[in-house]
C-alpha positions as MATLAB code, in Angstrom:
seq = 'XXXXXXXXXXXXXXXXXXXXXXXXXXXXXXXXXXXXXXXXXXXXXXXXXXXXXXXXXXXXXXXXXXXXXXXXXXXXXXXXXXXXXXXXXXXXXXXXXXXXXXXXXXXXXXXXXXXXXXXXXXXXXXXXXXXXXXXXXXXXXXXXXXXXXXXXXXXXXXXXXXXXXXXXXXXXXXXXXXXXXXXXXXXXXXXXXXXXXXXXXXXXXXXXXXXXXXXXXXXXXXXXXXXXXXXXXXXXXXXXXXXXXXXXXXXXXXXXXXXXXXXXXXXXXXXXXXXXXXXXXXXXXXXXXXXXXXXXXXXXXXXXXXXXXXXXXXXXXXXXXXXXXXXXXXXXXXXXXXXXXXXXXXXXXXXXXXXXXXXXX';
ca = [
      79.686  142.611  127.057;
      77.002  142.520  124.334;
      77.704  140.141  121.452;
      77.918  141.525  117.941;
      74.529  141.650  116.197;
      73.777  138.682  113.960;
      72.075  138.737  110.569;
      68.399  137.620  110.622;
      69.232  134.491  108.592;
      71.948  133.536  111.077;
      69.536  134.037  113.966;
      66.946  131.762  112.363;
      69.596  129.109  111.778;
      70.625  129.367  115.420;
      66.988  129.182  116.550;
      66.539  125.935  114.590;
      69.648  124.501  116.302;
      68.299  125.556  119.698;
      64.946  123.902  118.949;
      66.758  120.669  118.093;
      68.722  120.799  121.365;
      65.579  121.432  123.390;
      63.833  118.497  121.739;
      66.573  116.240  123.105;
      66.599  117.683  126.649;
      65.652  115.153  129.317;
      65.804  117.250  132.492;
      65.119  120.778  133.743;
      68.768  121.891  134.259;
      69.505  121.064  130.611;
      66.521  123.125  129.443;
      67.570  126.035  131.671;
      71.119  126.022  130.332;
      70.022  125.936  126.692;
      67.422  128.684  127.118;
      69.449  131.232  129.078;
      72.343  130.990  126.634;
      70.146  131.046  123.508;
      68.070  134.025  124.716;
      71.185  136.196  124.928;
      72.643  135.134  121.590;
      69.394  135.429  119.630;
      68.880  139.059  120.745;
      72.495  140.163  121.387;
      71.386  140.977  124.940;
      73.598  141.573  127.981;
      71.635  139.172  130.157;
      68.874  136.591  130.204;
      66.827  134.923  132.928;
      64.825  131.717  133.147;
      61.776  132.144  135.402;
      59.238  129.575  136.618;
      55.786  130.234  138.048;
      55.392  128.830  141.567;
      51.910  129.626  142.823;
      51.695  133.404  143.267;
      55.486  133.846  143.020;
      58.043  134.153  140.251;
      61.116  132.020  140.847;
      64.265  133.187  139.026;
      65.742  129.744  138.511;
      68.718  130.578  136.284;
      70.449  133.428  134.492;
      73.325  134.364  132.192;
      74.414  137.995  132.277;
      77.306  140.453  132.391;
      76.438  141.148  136.027;
      74.356  139.558  138.778;
      70.587  139.714  138.477;
      68.135  137.730  140.658;
      69.076  134.056  140.353;
      67.559  131.991  143.159;
      65.207  134.768  144.322;
      61.419  134.752  144.416;
      59.091  137.721  143.918;
      55.333  138.121  144.096;
      53.720  137.924  140.671;
      52.118  141.318  141.257;
      55.507  142.956  141.957;
      57.451  141.476  139.047;
      57.618  142.196  135.311;
      57.807  138.445  134.636;
      54.652  138.053  136.735;
      52.943  140.747  134.644;
      53.869  138.930  131.415;
      52.509  135.631  132.757;
      49.348  137.169  134.209;
      48.559  139.038  130.982;
      49.855  136.213  128.782;
      51.771  138.484  126.419;
      55.274  139.897  125.949;
      56.498  142.986  127.809;
      58.812  145.407  125.920;
      60.309  148.221  128.026;
      62.901  150.622  126.623;
      63.486  152.514  129.910;
      62.927  150.422  133.026;
      62.910  153.475  135.334;
      60.184  155.181  133.323;
      57.738  152.268  133.412;
      55.411  151.804  136.437;
      55.341  148.022  135.999;
      59.012  147.809  136.972;
      59.918  147.583  140.706;
      62.613  150.271  140.578;
      64.256  149.373  143.878;
      64.778  145.823  142.625;
      66.345  146.975  139.345;
      68.454  149.849  140.647;
      71.404  147.642  141.855;
      71.600  145.912  138.439;
      72.964  146.941  135.050;
      69.499  146.689  133.397;
      68.247  149.689  131.377;
      65.909  147.951  128.880;
      64.189  144.595  128.733;
      61.895  142.144  126.973;
      60.010  139.452  128.930;
      57.867  136.830  127.194;
      55.673  134.167  128.843;
      56.429  130.462  128.454;
      53.124  129.169  127.086;
      50.439  131.791  126.477;
      47.615  129.558  127.765;
      48.162  129.037  131.482;
      51.797  130.237  131.450;
      54.281  128.167  133.444;
      57.197  130.593  133.342;
      58.905  133.425  131.494;
      62.126  134.289  129.644;
      63.655  137.690  130.289;
      66.291  139.459  128.158;
      68.079  142.610  129.376;
      70.329  145.346  127.974;
      72.868  147.494  129.790;
      72.088  150.472  127.497;
      68.727  151.777  126.360;
      67.462  149.507  123.635;
      64.121  149.321  121.897;
      63.642  145.662  120.996;
      62.569  145.086  117.410;
      59.562  143.022  116.434;
      61.911  140.366  115.028;
      63.722  140.111  118.376;
      60.430  139.735  120.256;
      59.241  137.061  117.800;
      62.519  135.161  118.206;
      62.257  135.193  122.002;
      58.585  134.193  121.854;
      59.436  131.308  119.488;
      62.121  130.252  121.955;
      59.573  130.418  124.796;
      57.020  128.354  122.847;
      59.636  125.682  122.157;
      60.667  125.782  125.810;
      57.058  125.058  126.816;
      57.138  121.870  124.728;
      60.537  120.908  126.171;
      59.287  121.406  129.734;
      56.254  119.224  129.020;
      58.571  116.535  127.646;
      60.671  116.769  130.803;
      57.534  116.436  132.937;
      56.406  113.322  131.069;
      59.881  111.762  131.162;
      60.210  112.522  134.877;
      56.827  110.942  135.598;
      57.759  107.835  133.608;
      61.109  107.553  135.394;
      59.353  107.968  138.750;
      56.919  105.205  137.822;
      59.754  102.941  136.717;
      61.625  103.611  139.968;
      58.487  102.988  142.014;
      57.728   99.775  140.113;
      61.337   98.643  140.448;
      61.178   99.316  144.186;
      57.949   97.276  144.395;
      59.516   94.383  142.502;
      62.652   94.518  144.643;
      60.495   94.551  147.770;
      58.453   91.599  146.472;
      61.648   89.760  145.609;
      63.003   90.361  149.116;
      59.742   89.055  150.570;
      59.936   85.957  148.364;
      63.541   85.363  149.386;
      62.596   85.784  153.048;
      59.604   83.464  152.643;
      61.793   80.911  150.884;
      64.362   81.118  153.679;
      61.585   80.631  156.226;
      60.259   77.666  154.244;
      63.718   76.122  154.036;
      64.229   76.706  157.745;
      60.839   75.114  158.453;
      61.749   72.190  156.186;
      65.067   71.709  157.964;
      63.368   71.952  161.340;
      60.731   69.447  160.226;
      63.485   67.139  158.986;
      65.254   67.349  162.334;
      62.033   66.782  164.245;
      61.038   63.812  162.079;
      64.554   62.359  162.237;
      64.428   62.568  166.021;
      60.920   61.099  165.976;
      62.022   58.254  163.699;
      64.802   57.366  166.148;
      62.315   56.774  168.963;
      59.827   54.810  166.834;
      61.706   51.445  166.985;
      60.027   49.366  169.637;
      56.648   51.044  169.231;
      53.560   49.161  168.052;
      51.071   50.524  165.505;
      47.415   49.545  165.775;
      48.372   46.948  168.361;
      49.794   44.571  165.743;
      52.723   46.121  163.834;
      55.934   46.449  165.826;
      58.689   48.647  164.427;
      62.159   47.188  164.966;
      64.790   49.158  163.002;
      65.020   51.753  160.243;
      65.832   50.410  156.776;
      65.787   53.601  154.703;
      64.063   56.905  154.098;
      62.750   59.018  151.233;
      60.845   62.201  150.564;
      57.504   60.856  151.774;
      58.451   58.485  154.554;
      60.752   56.180  156.485;
      60.739   52.395  156.065;
      61.232   50.197  159.121;
      61.878   46.497  159.514;
      58.993   45.312  161.651;
      56.948   42.378  162.757;
      53.314   41.450  162.427;
      52.577   40.419  166.008;
      49.391   38.574  165.170;
      50.990   36.432  162.461;
      54.475   36.487  163.986;
      56.131   37.243  160.643;
      58.563   39.919  159.461;
      57.178   42.880  157.548;
      58.274   46.298  156.301;
      56.393   49.354  157.559;
      56.543   52.710  155.765;
      55.678   55.674  157.995;
      54.342   58.849  156.365;
      56.685   61.821  156.673;
      54.610   65.017  157.298;
      56.950   67.832  156.170;
      56.403   71.153  154.395;
      55.073   70.411  150.920;
      53.323   67.125  151.772;
      51.786   67.846  155.144;
      48.198   68.532  154.117;
      45.216   66.263  154.542;
      45.155   65.832  150.760;
      48.741   64.541  150.776;
      47.914   62.097  153.545;
      44.937   60.809  151.569;
      47.165   60.434  148.515;
      49.662   58.437  150.596;
      46.923   56.110  151.764;
      45.382   55.914  148.264;
      48.713   54.838  146.808;
      48.887   52.103  149.404;
      45.360   50.938  148.572;
      46.189   50.941  144.843;
      49.432   49.028  145.382;
      47.567   46.440  147.505;
      45.513   45.480  144.432;
      48.649   44.577  142.463;
      49.855   40.996  142.683;
      53.028   40.130  140.770;
      56.377   38.522  141.514;
      58.133   41.815  140.735;
      55.859   44.027  142.857;
      56.096   44.389  146.621;
      52.838   43.337  148.256;
      51.084   45.926  150.429;
      49.378   44.197  153.331;
      47.644   47.043  155.137;
      47.475   50.826  155.481;
      45.932   53.274  157.885;
      46.481   55.805  160.643;
      47.343   54.493  164.087;
      45.629   55.674  167.266;
      48.736   57.782  167.869;
      48.235   59.621  164.563;
      50.974   57.796  162.587;
      50.068   57.086  158.954;
      51.639   53.878  157.699;
      51.786   51.193  155.030;
      52.492   47.597  156.053;
      54.329   45.762  153.273;
      56.073   42.548  152.402;
      59.664   42.553  153.679;
      62.211   41.777  150.977;
      65.434   40.034  151.865;
      68.238   41.200  149.633;
      70.426   44.229  149.084;
      69.758   47.895  148.362;
      70.181   49.499  144.962;
      73.230   51.321  146.311;
      74.934   48.044  147.159;
      73.892   46.587  143.819;
      75.411   49.521  141.935;
      78.555   49.236  143.991;
      78.812   45.599  142.971;
      77.938   45.823  139.244;
      78.770   49.458  138.430;
      76.766   52.483  137.363;
      73.595   52.064  135.365;
      73.581   53.559  131.812;
      72.257   57.127  131.562;
      70.785   57.114  128.066;
      68.621   54.019  128.392;
      66.658   52.502  131.281;
      68.302   49.520  132.926;
      67.060   46.111  131.809;
      64.280   44.669  133.885;
      65.607   42.007  136.264;
      62.562   39.877  135.613;
      59.242   39.741  133.782;
      57.388   43.049  133.778;
      54.011   43.087  135.532;
      51.392   42.069  133.017;
      48.842   44.279  134.727;
      50.685   47.403  133.458;
      51.300   48.565  129.892;
      54.920   47.801  129.058;
      56.076   51.476  128.802;
      54.451   52.204  132.162;
      56.008   49.165  133.777;
      59.503   49.941  132.504;
      59.171   53.617  133.490;
      58.002   52.542  136.938;
      60.947   50.198  137.330;
      63.402   52.869  136.115;
      62.025   55.562  138.434;
      61.733   53.291  141.461;
      65.121   51.689  140.987;
      66.753   55.094  141.542;
      65.827   54.920  145.242;
      67.749   53.133  147.937;
      64.581   51.332  149.008;
      64.606   49.295  145.817;
      65.857   45.798  146.552;
      67.234   42.937  144.606;
      66.099   39.665  146.130;
      68.397   36.790  146.806;
      66.872   34.982  143.839;
      68.015   37.755  141.511;
      64.536   39.125  140.847;
      64.011   42.807  141.497;
      61.055   44.246  143.344;
      59.955   47.848  143.539;
];
């Protein structure tokens, strides 16, 4: 049933409200709902349709009417009044649908429609149309046509907003999917790295177990494991040429320190340590790579107890200050460097306290 006619001022007020609603629409269904309802109320029509241009067809996407019209159907532009309005880029006003040759009579005959107004959505390259229909013969006024055209112009802006928002949301979703995929790849790579690390640890642990009894470079015999760290395993050994006890540190080639550069750094550290001579510094006697490919450092063997045993005997070291040096600091180092070196090294189980009470790192 047709709504009661509204005063022009009321219609303009309602149009402003509709424009505000369309400006806030974020998707096509919302735009459709606002437009089909507003088109009827602004013109006191018995029905309204929301039509989109799809190639050479008109798609009746939505409708609001006293009886069924063509919702969901598609018609060729050339055989449709909405298509005529879009093709000619101007409104169509028809008082008697069965007296106008532009109207496909067979399509309209099953409906209640006697009169209509169809306006294009966007006059430059129209993207759709809004149709309003009356169940009795009605000659639409100029004001009614202007109202519907204003609604169509606002709808064009709303549809463009929806297009932009949809594109942005699609980009965000695509970017999110890329980031999630990259994150999954990083997690998988990290798991593989951890698995490789664990496998390398197992392999090296097994290798370290068979090293006792072997001889490096024909002169350093490995007898038993004393301790291990991130870069190697220390063995009690013997210098066969001099027939004296020594400590031998074997390089641990695991993920993260298995490159040639890391090996060179290991050997460089040994060469640097060999130049230091001090009662509180362990003497490095030799370094190299055996014929079997084992990188090693041959060092002075300390007789004493590990840091772990020392802490068990005297208690935990203070957290806020470095522990006191057990003896004179090496004069070859600046004092802050020497104390930092002692503090850092003393956190490892390979640090020893000699039987004389002096610590060596």
